[in-house]
PDB file of C-alpha atoms and ligand atoms in Angstrom:
ATOM      1  CA  MET H   1       0.131  -0.163  -0.220  1.00 88.00           C
ATOM      2  CA  PRO H   2       1.484   3.588  -0.749  1.00 94.00           C
ATOM      3  CA  ARG H   3       1.797   5.402   1.664  1.00 97.00           C
ATOM      4  CA  ASN H   4      -0.413   8.997   0.675  1.00 98.00           C
ATOM      5  CA  PHE H   5      -1.033  12.673   2.074  1.00 98.00           C
ATOM      6  CA  LEU H   6      -4.572  13.623   1.620  1.00 98.00           C
ATOM      7  CA  ARG H   7      -5.496  15.685   5.103  1.00 98.00           C
ATOM      8  CA  ILE H   8      -3.248  16.181   8.082  1.00 98.00           C
ATOM      9  CA  LEU H   9      -5.627  14.226  10.432  1.00 98.00           C
ATOM     10  CA  ASP H  10      -4.553  10.770   8.778  1.00 98.00           C
ATOM     11  CA  VAL H  11      -0.961  11.122   9.847  1.00 98.00           C
ATOM     12  CA  ASP H  12      -0.381  10.531  14.067  1.00 98.00           C
ATOM     13  CA  ASN H  13       1.049  13.482  16.126  1.00 98.00           C
ATOM     14  CA  ASP H  14       5.282  12.220  15.771  1.00 98.00           C
ATOM     15  CA  THR H  15       4.466  12.141  11.809  1.00 98.00           C
ATOM     16  CA  ALA H  16       2.800  15.434  11.517  1.00 98.00           C
ATOM     17  CA  ALA H  17       5.790  16.966  14.075  1.00 98.00           C
ATOM     18  CA  ALA H  18       8.679  14.440  12.174  1.00 98.00           C
ATOM     19  CA  LEU H  19       7.676  16.196   8.980  1.00 99.00           C
ATOM     20  CA  VAL H  20       7.900  19.889   9.520  1.00 99.00           C
ATOM     21  CA  ALA H  21      11.225  19.415  11.952  1.00 98.00           C
ATOM     22  CA  ARG H  22      12.781  17.699   8.513  1.00 99.00           C
ATOM     23  CA  ALA H  23      11.368  20.498   6.611  1.00 99.00           C
ATOM     24  CA  ILE H  24      13.002  22.818   8.620  1.00 99.00           C
ATOM     25  CA  GLU H  25      16.108  20.710   8.680  1.00 98.00           C
ATOM     26  CA  MET H  26      16.408  20.857   5.060  1.00 98.00           C
ATOM     27  CA  LYS H  27      15.613  24.379   4.595  1.00 98.00           C
ATOM     28  CA  LYS H  28      18.530  25.429   6.333  1.00 98.00           C
ATOM     29  CA  ALA H  29      20.683  22.605   4.716  1.00 98.00           C
ATOM     30  CA  ALA H  30      19.349  23.422   1.186  1.00 98.00           C
ATOM     31  CA  PHE H  31      18.886  20.127   0.807  1.00 98.00           C
ATOM     32  CA  ARG H  32      19.241  18.082  -2.745  1.00 98.00           C
ATOM     33  CA  GLY H  33      18.305  14.485  -2.623  1.00 97.00           C
ATOM     34  CA  ALA H  34      18.226  11.478  -4.720  1.00 98.00           C
ATOM     35  CA  THR H  35      14.429  10.455  -3.549  1.00 97.00           C
ATOM     36  CA  PHE H  36      13.439  10.578  -7.167  1.00 98.00           C
ATOM     37  CA  ALA H  37      16.312   9.814  -8.947  1.00 98.00           C
ATOM     38  CA  GLY H  38      14.947   8.329 -11.870  1.00 98.00           C
ATOM     39  CA  LYS H  39      11.550   8.528 -11.059  1.00 98.00           C
ATOM     40  CA  HIS H  40       8.786  10.798 -12.123  1.00 98.00           C
ATOM     41  CA  ALA H  41       5.424  13.038 -10.688  1.00 98.00           C
ATOM     42  CA  VAL H  42       2.732  13.744 -12.123  1.00 98.00           C
ATOM     43  CA  LEU H  43       1.086  16.858 -11.413  1.00 98.00           C
ATOM     44  CA  ILE H  44      -2.719  16.802 -12.080  1.00 98.00           C
ATOM     45  CA  PHE H  45      -4.216  20.658 -11.571  1.00 98.00           C
ATOM     46  CA  GLU H  46      -8.191  20.755 -11.977  1.00 97.00           C
ATOM     47  CA  LYS H  47      -7.425  24.524 -10.340  1.00 98.00           C
ATOM     48  CA  ALA H  48      -5.462  27.162 -10.878  1.00 98.00           C
ATOM     49  CA  SER H  49      -1.488  27.389  -9.154  1.00 98.00           C
ATOM     50  CA  THR H  50       1.309  29.422  -8.632  1.00 98.00           C
ATOM     51  CA  ARG H  51       2.801  27.893  -5.174  1.00 98.00           C
ATOM     52  CA  THR H  52       1.736  24.671  -5.170  1.00 98.00           C
ATOM     53  CA  ARG H  53       2.763  23.753  -8.423  1.00 98.00           C
ATOM     54  CA  LEU H  54       6.470  25.556  -8.816  1.00 98.00           C
ATOM     55  CA  SER H  55       7.131  24.196  -4.836  1.00 99.00           C
ATOM     56  CA  PHE H  56       6.156  20.978  -6.162  1.00 99.00           C
ATOM     57  CA  GLU H  57       7.992  21.309  -9.149  1.00 98.00           C
ATOM     58  CA  VAL H  58      11.257  22.779  -7.796  1.00 98.00           C
ATOM     59  CA  ALA H  59      10.897  20.063  -4.643  1.00 99.00           C
ATOM     60  CA  VAL H  60      10.787  16.953  -6.997  1.00 99.00           C
ATOM     61  CA  HIS H  61      13.553  18.321  -9.531  1.00 98.00           C
ATOM     62  CA  GLN H  62      15.651  18.884  -6.140  1.00 98.00           C
ATOM     63  CA  LEU H  63      15.108  15.523  -5.272  1.00 98.00           C
ATOM     64  CA  GLY H  64      16.686  14.141  -8.092  1.00 98.00           C
ATOM     65  CA  GLY H  65      13.012  13.964 -10.105  1.00 98.00           C
ATOM     66  CA  GLN H  66      11.459  14.594 -12.376  1.00 98.00           C
ATOM     67  CA  THR H  67       7.528  16.394 -12.847  1.00 98.00           C
ATOM     68  CA  ILE H  68       4.917  16.508 -15.801  1.00 98.00           C
ATOM     69  CA  PHE H  69       2.276  18.635 -15.162  1.00 98.00           C
ATOM     70  CA  MET H  70      -0.885  18.249 -16.175  1.00 97.00           C
ATOM     71  CA  THR H  71      -4.707  19.597 -16.530  1.00 97.00           C
ATOM     72  CA  PRO H  72      -7.914  18.909 -17.529  1.00 95.00           C
ATOM     73  CA  HIS H  73      -7.717  21.456 -21.134  1.00 95.00           C
ATOM     74  CA  GLU H  74      -4.933  19.154 -22.772  1.00 92.00           C
ATOM     75  CA  SER H  75      -5.714  16.112 -21.087  1.00 95.00           C
ATOM     76  CA  GLN H  76      -8.874  13.833 -21.346  1.00 95.00           C
ATOM     77  CA  LEU H  77      -9.486  14.476 -17.712  1.00 93.00           C
ATOM     78  CA  GLY H  78     -11.075  17.159 -19.748  1.00 93.00           C
ATOM     79  CA  ARG H  79     -13.519  15.005 -22.151  1.00 94.00           C
ATOM     80  CA  SER H  80     -14.523  12.970 -19.129  1.00 94.00           C
ATOM     81  CA  GLU H  81     -12.387   9.878 -18.772  1.00 95.00           C
ATOM     82  CA  PRO H  82     -13.037   9.474 -15.407  1.00 93.00           C
ATOM     83  CA  LEU H  83     -10.212   9.585 -12.648  1.00 92.00           C
ATOM     84  CA  ARG H  84     -10.056   6.277 -11.866  1.00 95.00           C
ATOM     85  CA  ASP H  85      -8.532   5.153 -15.339  1.00 97.00           C
ATOM     86  CA  THR H  86      -6.161   7.757 -15.408  1.00 96.00           C
ATOM     87  CA  ALA H  87      -4.580   6.918 -11.684  1.00 97.00           C
ATOM     88  CA  ARG H  88      -4.343   3.234 -13.365  1.00 98.00           C
ATOM     89  CA  VAL H  89      -2.910   4.543 -16.256  1.00 98.00           C
ATOM     90  CA  ILE H  90      -0.259   7.246 -14.300  1.00 98.00           C
ATOM     91  CA  SER H  91       0.709   4.579 -12.247  1.00 98.00           C
ATOM     92  CA  ARG H  92       2.056   2.430 -15.063  1.00 98.00           C
ATOM     93  CA  TYR H  93       4.583   5.352 -15.999  1.00 98.00           C
ATOM     94  CA  ALA H  94       5.115   7.573 -13.181  1.00 98.00           C
ATOM     95  CA  ASP H  95       5.967   6.922  -9.132  1.00 98.00           C
ATOM     96  CA  CYS H  96       3.552   9.599  -7.338  1.00 98.00           C
ATOM     97  CA  ILE H  97       0.739  12.130  -8.024  1.00 98.00           C
ATOM     98  CA  VAL H  98       0.012  15.399  -6.303  1.00 98.00           C
ATOM     99  CA  VAL H  99      -3.223  16.690  -7.231  1.00 98.00           C
ATOM    100  CA  ARG H 100      -4.965  19.785  -7.005  1.00 98.00           C
ATOM    101  CA  THR H 101      -8.873  19.008  -7.639  1.00 98.00           C
ATOM    102  CA  PHE H 102     -12.999  19.979  -6.184  1.00 97.00           C
ATOM    103  CA  GLY H 103     -14.174  17.353  -4.498  1.00 97.00           C
ATOM    104  CA  GLN H 104     -12.298  15.377  -1.734  1.00 98.00           C
ATOM    105  CA  GLU H 105     -13.571  11.955  -2.709  1.00 97.00           C
ATOM    106  CA  LYS H 106     -11.850  13.111  -6.097  1.00 97.00           C
ATOM    107  CA  VAL H 107      -8.481  12.172  -4.129  1.00 97.00           C
ATOM    108  CA  GLU H 108     -10.022   9.799  -2.493  1.00 97.00           C
ATOM    109  CA  GLU H 109     -10.728   7.666  -5.752  1.00 96.00           C
ATOM    110  CA  LEU H 110      -7.538   8.577  -6.910  1.00 97.00           C
ATOM    111  CA  VAL H 111      -6.137   6.766  -3.963  1.00 97.00           C
ATOM    112  CA  ARG H 112      -8.163   3.681  -4.398  1.00 97.00           C
ATOM    113  CA  TYR H 113      -7.085   3.025  -7.843  1.00 98.00           C
ATOM    114  CA  ALA H 114      -3.541   4.805  -8.363  1.00 98.00           C
ATOM    115  CA  ASP H 115      -0.709   2.105  -6.651  1.00 98.00           C
ATOM    116  CA  VAL H 116       1.771   5.524  -6.069  1.00 98.00           C
ATOM    117  CA  PRO H 117       1.907   7.919  -3.301  1.00 98.00           C
ATOM    118  CA  VAL H 118      -1.046  10.362  -3.954  1.00 98.00           C
ATOM    119  CA  VAL H 119      -0.742  14.101  -2.328  1.00 98.00           C
ATOM    120  CA  ASN H 120      -3.512  16.136  -1.640  1.00 98.00           C
ATOM    121  CA  ALA H 121      -2.426  19.737  -3.202  1.00 99.00           C
ATOM    122  CA  LEU H 122      -5.723  21.267  -2.178  1.00 98.00           C
ATOM    123  CA  THR H 123      -9.182  20.391  -2.715  1.00 98.00           C
ATOM    124  CA  ASP H 124     -12.895  22.213  -1.746  1.00 98.00           C
ATOM    125  CA  SER H 125     -12.540  20.414   1.785  1.00 98.00           C
ATOM    126  CA  TYR H 126      -8.445  20.740   3.060  1.00 98.00           C
ATOM    127  CA  HIS H 127      -5.053  22.534   1.591  1.00 98.00           C
ATOM    128  CA  PRO H 128      -3.165  20.068   4.130  1.00 99.00           C
ATOM    129  CA  CYS H 129       0.697  20.725   2.349  1.00 99.00           C
ATOM    130  CA  GLN H 130      -0.180  24.552   3.177  1.00 99.00           C
ATOM    131  CA  VAL H 131      -0.952  24.341   7.007  1.00 99.00           C
ATOM    132  CA  LEU H 132       1.526  21.906   7.473  1.00 98.00           C
ATOM    133  CA  CYS H 133       3.964  24.519   6.099  1.00 99.00           C
ATOM    134  CA  ASP H 134       2.456  27.375   7.940  1.00 99.00           C
ATOM    135  CA  VAL H 135       2.618  25.324  11.459  1.00 99.00           C
ATOM    136  CA  MET H 136       6.236  24.623   9.741  1.00 99.00           C
ATOM    137  CA  THR H 137       6.608  28.800   9.651  1.00 99.00           C
ATOM    138  CA  MET H 138       5.277  29.361  13.249  1.00 99.00           C
ATOM    139  CA  THR H 139       7.595  26.291  14.706  1.00 98.00           C
ATOM    140  CA  GLU H 140      10.678  27.993  13.061  1.00 98.00           C
ATOM    141  CA  ARG H 141       9.535  31.502  15.546  1.00 98.00           C
ATOM    142  CA  THR H 142       7.776  29.634  18.125  1.00 98.00           C
ATOM    143  CA  PRO H 143       9.444  26.261  18.746  1.00 98.00           C
ATOM    144  CA  ASP H 144       7.466  25.495  21.497  1.00 98.00           C
ATOM    145  CA  LEU H 145       3.729  26.324  20.235  1.00 98.00           C
ATOM    146  CA  SER H 146       1.911  25.365  23.699  1.00 98.00           C
ATOM    147  CA  GLY H 147       1.597  28.519  24.647  1.00 98.00           C
ATOM    148  CA  VAL H 148       0.710  29.650  21.226  1.00 98.00           C
ATOM    149  CA  LYS H 149      -2.789  31.717  19.730  1.00 98.00           C
ATOM    150  CA  VAL H 150      -3.872  31.467  16.207  1.00 99.00           C
ATOM    151  CA  ALA H 151      -6.305  33.690  15.155  1.00 99.00           C
ATOM    152  CA  TRP H 152      -7.899  32.638  11.755  1.00 99.00           C
ATOM    153  CA  ILE H 153      -9.998  35.321  10.507  1.00 98.00           C
ATOM    154  CA  GLY H 154     -12.681  34.642   7.410  1.00 98.00           C
ATOM    155  CA  ASP H 155     -13.992  31.527   5.960  1.00 98.00           C
ATOM    156  CA  GLY H 156     -14.600  28.547   7.472  1.00 98.00           C
ATOM    157  CA  ASN H 157     -13.013  26.845   3.969  1.00 98.00           C
ATOM    158  CA  ASN H 158     -10.234  24.172   3.130  1.00 98.00           C
ATOM    159  CA  MET H 159      -7.379  26.470   4.779  1.00 99.00           C
ATOM    160  CA  ALA H 160      -9.534  26.602   8.032  1.00 99.00           C
ATOM    161  CA  ASN H 161     -10.887  22.846   7.976  1.00 98.00           C
ATOM    162  CA  SER H 162      -6.538  22.267   7.357  1.00 99.00           C
ATOM    163  CA  TRP H 163      -5.435  24.679  10.610  1.00 99.00           C
ATOM    164  CA  ILE H 164      -8.535  23.318  12.335  1.00 99.00           C
ATOM    165  CA  SER H 165      -6.382  19.283  11.887  1.00 99.00           C
ATOM    166  CA  ALA H 166      -3.466  20.778  12.800  1.00 99.00           C
ATOM    167  CA  ALA H 167      -4.687  21.996  16.192  1.00 99.00           C
ATOM    168  CA  ALA H 168      -5.587  17.779  16.503  1.00 98.00           C
ATOM    169  CA  ARG H 169      -1.978  17.353  15.660  1.00 98.00           C
ATOM    170  CA  PHE H 170       0.306  20.346  17.194  1.00 98.00           C
ATOM    171  CA  PRO H 171      -0.295  22.158  20.800  1.00 98.00           C
ATOM    172  CA  PHE H 172      -1.206  25.196  19.446  1.00 99.00           C
ATOM    173  CA  ALA H 173      -4.512  26.781  20.417  1.00 98.00           C
ATOM    174  CA  LEU H 174      -6.891  28.166  18.090  1.00 99.00           C
ATOM    175  CA  THR H 175      -9.946  30.604  17.786  1.00 99.00           C
ATOM    176  CA  LEU H 176     -11.740  30.730  14.311  1.00 99.00           C
ATOM    177  CA  ALA H 177     -14.335  34.011  13.372  1.00 98.00           C
ATOM    178  CA  CYS H 178     -16.510  33.578  10.715  1.00 98.00           C
ATOM    179  CA  PRO H 179     -19.502  35.125   9.712  1.00 98.00           C
ATOM    180  CA  GLU H 180     -22.932  33.203  10.317  1.00 98.00           C
ATOM    181  CA  GLY H 181     -23.315  30.279   7.228  1.00 98.00           C
ATOM    182  CA  TYR H 182     -19.682  30.005   6.437  1.00 98.00           C
ATOM    183  CA  ASP H 183     -18.552  27.984   9.694  1.00 98.00           C
ATOM    184  CA  PRO H 184     -15.744  25.175   8.611  1.00 98.00           C
ATOM    185  CA  ASP H 185     -17.052  21.593   8.552  1.00 98.00           C
ATOM    186  CA  ALA H 186     -17.951  20.710  11.140  1.00 98.00           C
ATOM    187  CA  ALA H 187     -17.019  16.939  11.145  1.00 98.00           C
ATOM    188  CA  VAL H 188     -13.670  18.015  10.625  1.00 98.00           C
ATOM    189  CA  LEU H 189     -14.052  20.778  14.167  1.00 98.00           C
ATOM    190  CA  ALA H 190     -15.220  17.274  16.205  1.00 98.00           C
ATOM    191  CA  GLU H 191     -13.215  14.969  14.876  1.00 98.00           C
ATOM    192  CA  ALA H 192     -10.124  16.985  15.358  1.00 98.00           C
ATOM    193  CA  ARG H 193     -12.066  18.514  18.858  1.00 98.00           C
ATOM    194  CA  ALA H 194     -12.057  14.578  20.167  1.00 98.00           C
ATOM    195  CA  GLN H 195      -8.284  14.324  19.077  1.00 98.00           C
ATOM    196  CA  GLY H 196      -7.172  16.942  21.702  1.00 98.00           C
ATOM    197  CA  ALA H 197      -7.514  20.106  19.503  1.00 98.00           C
ATOM    198  CA  ARG H 198      -8.486  22.828  21.185  1.00 98.00           C
ATOM    199  CA  VAL H 199     -10.719  24.623  18.890  1.00 98.00           C
ATOM    200  CA  ASP H 200     -13.199  28.178  19.542  1.00 98.00           C
ATOM    201  CA  LEU H 201     -15.249  29.280  17.097  1.00 98.00           C
ATOM    202  CA  VAL H 202     -16.342  32.693  17.226  1.00 98.00           C
ATOM    203  CA  ARG H 203     -18.711  35.422  15.416  1.00 98.00           C
ATOM    204  CA  ASP H 204     -16.386  38.489  16.352  1.00 98.00           C
ATOM    205  CA  PRO H 205     -13.140  38.884  14.368  1.00 98.00           C
ATOM    206  CA  TYR H 206     -11.881  40.629  17.619  1.00 98.00           C
ATOM    207  CA  GLU H 207     -12.785  38.388  20.176  1.00 98.00           C
ATOM    208  CA  ALA H 208     -10.631  35.904  17.939  1.00 98.00           C
ATOM    209  CA  ALA H 209      -7.906  37.864  17.487  1.00 98.00           C
ATOM    210  CA  ASP H 210      -7.652  39.404  21.355  1.00 98.00           C
ATOM    211  CA  GLY H 211      -3.966  38.258  22.179  1.00 98.00           C
ATOM    212  CA  ALA H 212      -3.148  36.169  19.314  1.00 99.00           C
ATOM    213  CA  HIS H 213       0.100  35.394  18.606  1.00 98.00           C
ATOM    214  CA  TYR H 214      -0.066  34.668  14.803  1.00 99.00           C
ATOM    215  CA  VAL H 215      -3.279  35.914  12.943  1.00 99.00           C
ATOM    216  CA  ASN H 216      -4.442  34.369   9.605  1.00 98.00           C
ATOM    217  CA  THR H 217      -6.855  34.600   6.825  1.00 98.00           C
ATOM    218  CA  ASP H 218      -7.514  33.824   3.376  1.00 98.00           C
ATOM    219  CA  VAL H 219      -9.648  34.885  -0.044  1.00 98.00           C
ATOM    220  CA  TRP H 220     -13.704  35.431   0.889  1.00 98.00           C
ATOM    221  CA  ALA H 221     -14.222  33.192  -2.431  1.00 98.00           C
ATOM    222  CA  SER H 222     -12.429  30.184  -2.841  1.00 98.00           C
ATOM    223  CA  MET H 223     -11.774  28.644  -6.280  1.00 98.00           C
ATOM    224  CA  GLY H 224     -15.108  27.406  -7.354  1.00 97.00           C
ATOM    225  CA  GLN H 225     -16.782  29.920  -5.700  1.00 98.00           C
ATOM    226  CA  GLU H 226     -16.149  33.191  -7.641  1.00 97.00           C
ATOM    227  CA  ALA H 227     -19.698  33.482  -8.643  1.00 98.00           C
ATOM    228  CA  GLU H 228     -20.454  33.897  -4.859  1.00 98.00           C
ATOM    229  CA  GLN H 229     -18.269  36.404  -4.746  1.00 98.00           C
ATOM    230  CA  LYS H 230     -20.710  39.853  -4.423  1.00 98.00           C
ATOM    231  CA  GLU H 231     -23.033  37.864  -1.562  1.00 98.00           C
ATOM    232  CA  ARG H 232     -19.851  37.362  -0.332  1.00 98.00           C
ATOM    233  CA  GLU H 233     -18.548  40.366   0.264  1.00 98.00           C
ATOM    234  CA  ALA H 234     -21.466  41.672   2.151  1.00 98.00           C
ATOM    235  CA  ALA H 235     -21.156  38.631   4.359  1.00 98.00           C
ATOM    236  CA  PHE H 236     -17.471  39.412   5.138  1.00 98.00           C
ATOM    237  CA  ALA H 237     -17.784  42.575   5.691  1.00 97.00           C
ATOM    238  CA  GLY H 238     -15.583  43.322   9.191  1.00 96.00           C
ATOM    239  CA  PHE H 239     -13.751  40.298   8.595  1.00 98.00           C
ATOM    240  CA  ILE H 240     -10.676  42.407   7.147  1.00 98.00           C
ATOM    241  CA  VAL H 241      -7.183  41.772   8.822  1.00 98.00           C
ATOM    242  CA  ASP H 242      -6.299  45.740   9.700  1.00 98.00           C
ATOM    243  CA  ASP H 243      -3.850  47.564  11.919  1.00 98.00           C
ATOM    244  CA  GLU H 244      -6.899  47.837  14.119  1.00 98.00           C
ATOM    245  CA  LEU H 245      -7.895  44.340  14.466  1.00 98.00           C
ATOM    246  CA  LEU H 246      -3.716  43.054  14.858  1.00 98.00           C
ATOM    247  CA  ALA H 247      -4.181  46.204  17.752  1.00 98.00           C
ATOM    248  CA  ARG H 248      -6.093  43.470  19.828  1.00 98.00           C
ATOM    249  CA  ALA H 249      -3.316  40.917  19.595  1.00 98.00           C
ATOM    250  CA  ALA H 250      -0.407  40.279  21.229  1.00 98.00           C
ATOM    251  CA  ALA H 251       2.727  42.189  21.134  1.00 98.00           C
ATOM    252  CA  GLY H 252       5.106  40.675  18.060  1.00 98.00           C
ATOM    253  CA  VAL H 253       1.800  39.387  16.239  1.00 98.00           C
ATOM    254  CA  LYS H 254       2.484  37.960  12.692  1.00 99.00           C
ATOM    255  CA  VAL H 255       0.406  37.775  10.144  1.00 99.00           C
ATOM    256  CA  MET H 256      -0.159  34.951   7.259  1.00 98.00           C
ATOM    257  CA  HIS H 257      -1.798  34.425   4.730  1.00 98.00           C
ATOM    258  CA  CYS H 258      -1.893  31.247   1.918  1.00 98.00           C
ATOM    259  CA  LEU H 259      -1.540  33.812  -0.556  1.00 98.00           C
ATOM    260  CA  PRO H 260      -3.253  34.749  -3.442  1.00 98.00           C
ATOM    261  CA  ALA H 261      -4.363  38.301  -1.433  1.00 98.00           C
ATOM    262  CA  HIS H 262      -7.217  40.167  -2.529  1.00 98.00           C
ATOM    263  CA  ARG H 263      -5.891  43.537  -0.772  1.00 98.00           C
ATOM    264  CA  GLY H 264      -8.454  45.948   0.311  1.00 97.00           C
ATOM    265  CA  GLU H 265     -10.843  42.579   0.674  1.00 98.00           C
ATOM    266  CA  GLU H 266      -9.570  40.041   3.591  1.00 98.00           C
ATOM    267  CA  ILE H 267      -6.449  41.663   4.642  1.00 98.00           C
ATOM    268  CA  THR H 268      -5.092  45.352   4.394  1.00 98.00           C
ATOM    269  CA  ASP H 269      -2.109  46.309   1.822  1.00 98.00           C
ATOM    270  CA  ALA H 270      -0.520  48.041   4.473  1.00 98.00           C
ATOM    271  CA  VAL H 271      -1.002  44.740   6.648  1.00 98.00           C
ATOM    272  CA  MET H 272       0.248  42.630   3.971  1.00 98.00           C
ATOM    273  CA  GLU H 273       3.147  44.788   3.170  1.00 98.00           C
ATOM    274  CA  GLY H 274       3.993  46.131   6.998  1.00 98.00           C
ATOM    275  CA  PRO H 275       6.399  44.502   9.490  1.00 98.00           C
ATOM    276  CA  ALA H 276       4.153  41.901  10.908  1.00 98.00           C
ATOM    277  CA  SER H 277       3.220  40.359   7.664  1.00 98.00           C
ATOM    278  CA  ILE H 278       5.447  36.306   7.010  1.00 98.00           C
ATOM    279  CA  VAL H 279       3.623  35.532   4.081  1.00 98.00           C
ATOM    280  CA  PHE H 280       6.686  35.689   1.791  1.00 98.00           C
ATOM    281  CA  ASP H 281       8.488  33.472   4.251  1.00 98.00           C
ATOM    282  CA  GLN H 282       5.393  31.432   4.578  1.00 98.00           C
ATOM    283  CA  ALA H 283       5.719  31.314   0.981  1.00 98.00           C
ATOM    284  CA  GLU H 284       9.152  29.660   0.679  1.00 98.00           C
ATOM    285  CA  ASN H 285       8.387  27.691   3.209  1.00 99.00           C
ATOM    286  CA  ARG H 286       6.299  25.649   0.457  1.00 99.00           C
ATOM    287  CA  LEU H 287       9.122  24.505  -1.081  1.00 99.00           C
ATOM    288  CA  HIS H 288      10.716  23.237   2.063  1.00 99.00           C
ATOM    289  CA  ILE H 289       7.681  21.554   3.815  1.00 99.00           C
ATOM    290  CA  GLN H 290       6.838  19.647   0.151  1.00 98.00           C
ATOM    291  CA  LYS H 291      10.455  18.018   0.159  1.00 98.00           C
ATOM    292  CA  ALA H 292       9.784  16.899   3.462  1.00 98.00           C
ATOM    293  CA  ILE H 293       6.090  15.401   2.577  1.00 99.00           C
ATOM    294  CA  LEU H 294       7.420  13.926  -0.881  1.00 98.00           C
ATOM    295  CA  GLU H 295      10.159  11.925   0.339  1.00 98.00           C
ATOM    296  CA  TRP H 296       7.967  10.486   3.652  1.00 98.00           C
ATOM    297  CA  VAL H 297       5.131   9.850   0.924  1.00 98.00           C
ATOM    298  CA  MET H 298       7.893   7.896  -1.054  1.00 98.00           C
ATOM    299  CA  ALA H 299       9.522   6.273   1.904  1.00 96.00           C
TER     300      ALA H 299
HETATM  301  N1   CP Y   1      -0.965  28.865  -1.775  1.00 76.77           N
HETATM  302  C1   CP Y   1      -1.551  28.145  -2.200  1.00 76.77           C
HETATM  303  O1   CP Y   1      -1.975  27.133  -2.361  1.00 76.77           O
HETATM  304  O2   CP Y   1      -1.099  29.105  -3.809  1.00 76.77           O
HETATM  305  P1   CP Y   1      -1.420  28.852  -4.940  1.00 76.77           P
HETATM  306  O3   CP Y   1      -3.260  28.525  -5.235  1.00 76.77           O
HETATM  307  O4   CP Y   1      -0.714  29.494  -5.766  1.00 76.77           O
HETATM  308  O5   CP Y   1      -1.056  27.296  -5.222  1.00 76.77           O
HETATM  309  N1  NVA Y   2      -8.837  28.668  -0.116  1.00 76.77           N
HETATM  310  C1  NVA Y   2      -8.421  29.505  -1.246  1.00 76.77           C
HETATM  311  C2  NVA Y   2      -6.980  28.737  -0.659  1.00 76.77           C
HETATM  312  C3  NVA Y   2      -5.756  29.418  -1.980  1.00 76.77           C
HETATM  313  C4  NVA Y   2      -4.719  28.634  -2.035  1.00 76.77           C
HETATM  314  C5  NVA Y   2      -8.817  28.556  -2.423  1.00 76.77           C
HETATM  315  O1  NVA Y   2      -9.329  27.062  -2.148  1.00 76.77           O
HETATM  316  O2  NVA Y   2      -9.240  28.565  -3.415  1.00 76.77           O
END
C-alpha cells in the first residue's frame, strides 16, 4: 500500500511533528536528495496555482526527479475520462501523483485506483500541505507551540478545516471567527476536538484576534466560488485583517496568508506590506515542506 498525504488528520502526531522538523532541517541544509532519482511525479491540477505547482515541481527536481504537469484542458480528463482510469494509467508510468481538485472524494478515488502515493495539493475541503507549511513557519519562530494562540479570520474553508486538523496534531490553541453561514466543516471540527484540538469558534473577529500570536486569513471566495463573490463580500464585511484588528493581538503578532491575497478585501495592503507580515516566508516554506512530504510518501 503506498503512503498518501490527503489530510493532516490522517497522519499521527509524531509523523506531523517529524515532517515539520524535517522541512526545517532541509531548509537549513538547502537539501538536495535522490528520493526521486530516475522517477517522475505527475501533477494533476484542475484549479489554478502559482505556489503549489512551482514548489512541488522544484521540490521534485531538488529530490532528483522529473515532473509532468497536467490539467483537464489538454488531457483526456477534460473530455470526461474518469479519474479512476487516469490513476491506473499514471501508475504504469510514474511514481507519485500530486493532485489539486474540487471534491475530497476525487482524491480518495485516485487513492483507491492508484498504485503510487497521492498527495493532496488542495481540495474544496482541505489544503494540508499549505497548513503543514504554516505550522513550520510558526515553529521556526516559536519552537514551543503550546503557549501559542492562532486566530483565523474569515471563511470556514479548506484552509480553516486544515488549521482545525493541525490543532489536533500540534499544541497551539486556535480561535476562528467566521460569519454565520460560513462555518468550517462540523465533522472536521468534531473529529479534531475528539483528538484533543483546542478550537473555539466565534463570530467576532476582534474576539478571535484578542491576544493572538499569529493572525491568519484567506480569500472570501475560494476557487470554484467565484459566482458567490458579491454575496460573500456582503457577508464578510468587517472580517478584514487591518491595523485596528492587529492592535487587539499580542505584541509582536505575525500575520499569515496562504496567498493569493485580495488586498482591500480580507487584508489591507498596509498589513500585507507591514512588519507583522510573514507571508513570503510562508510562501518560501512551501518548497521545504513539499520536500519533506514527498520524501515521506516515497519512503
Ligand atoms: N497558497 C497556495 O496554494 O497558492 P497557489 O494557489 O498559488 O498554489
Ligand atoms: N481557500 C483558497 C486557497 C487558495 C490557496 C482557495 O481554495 O481558493
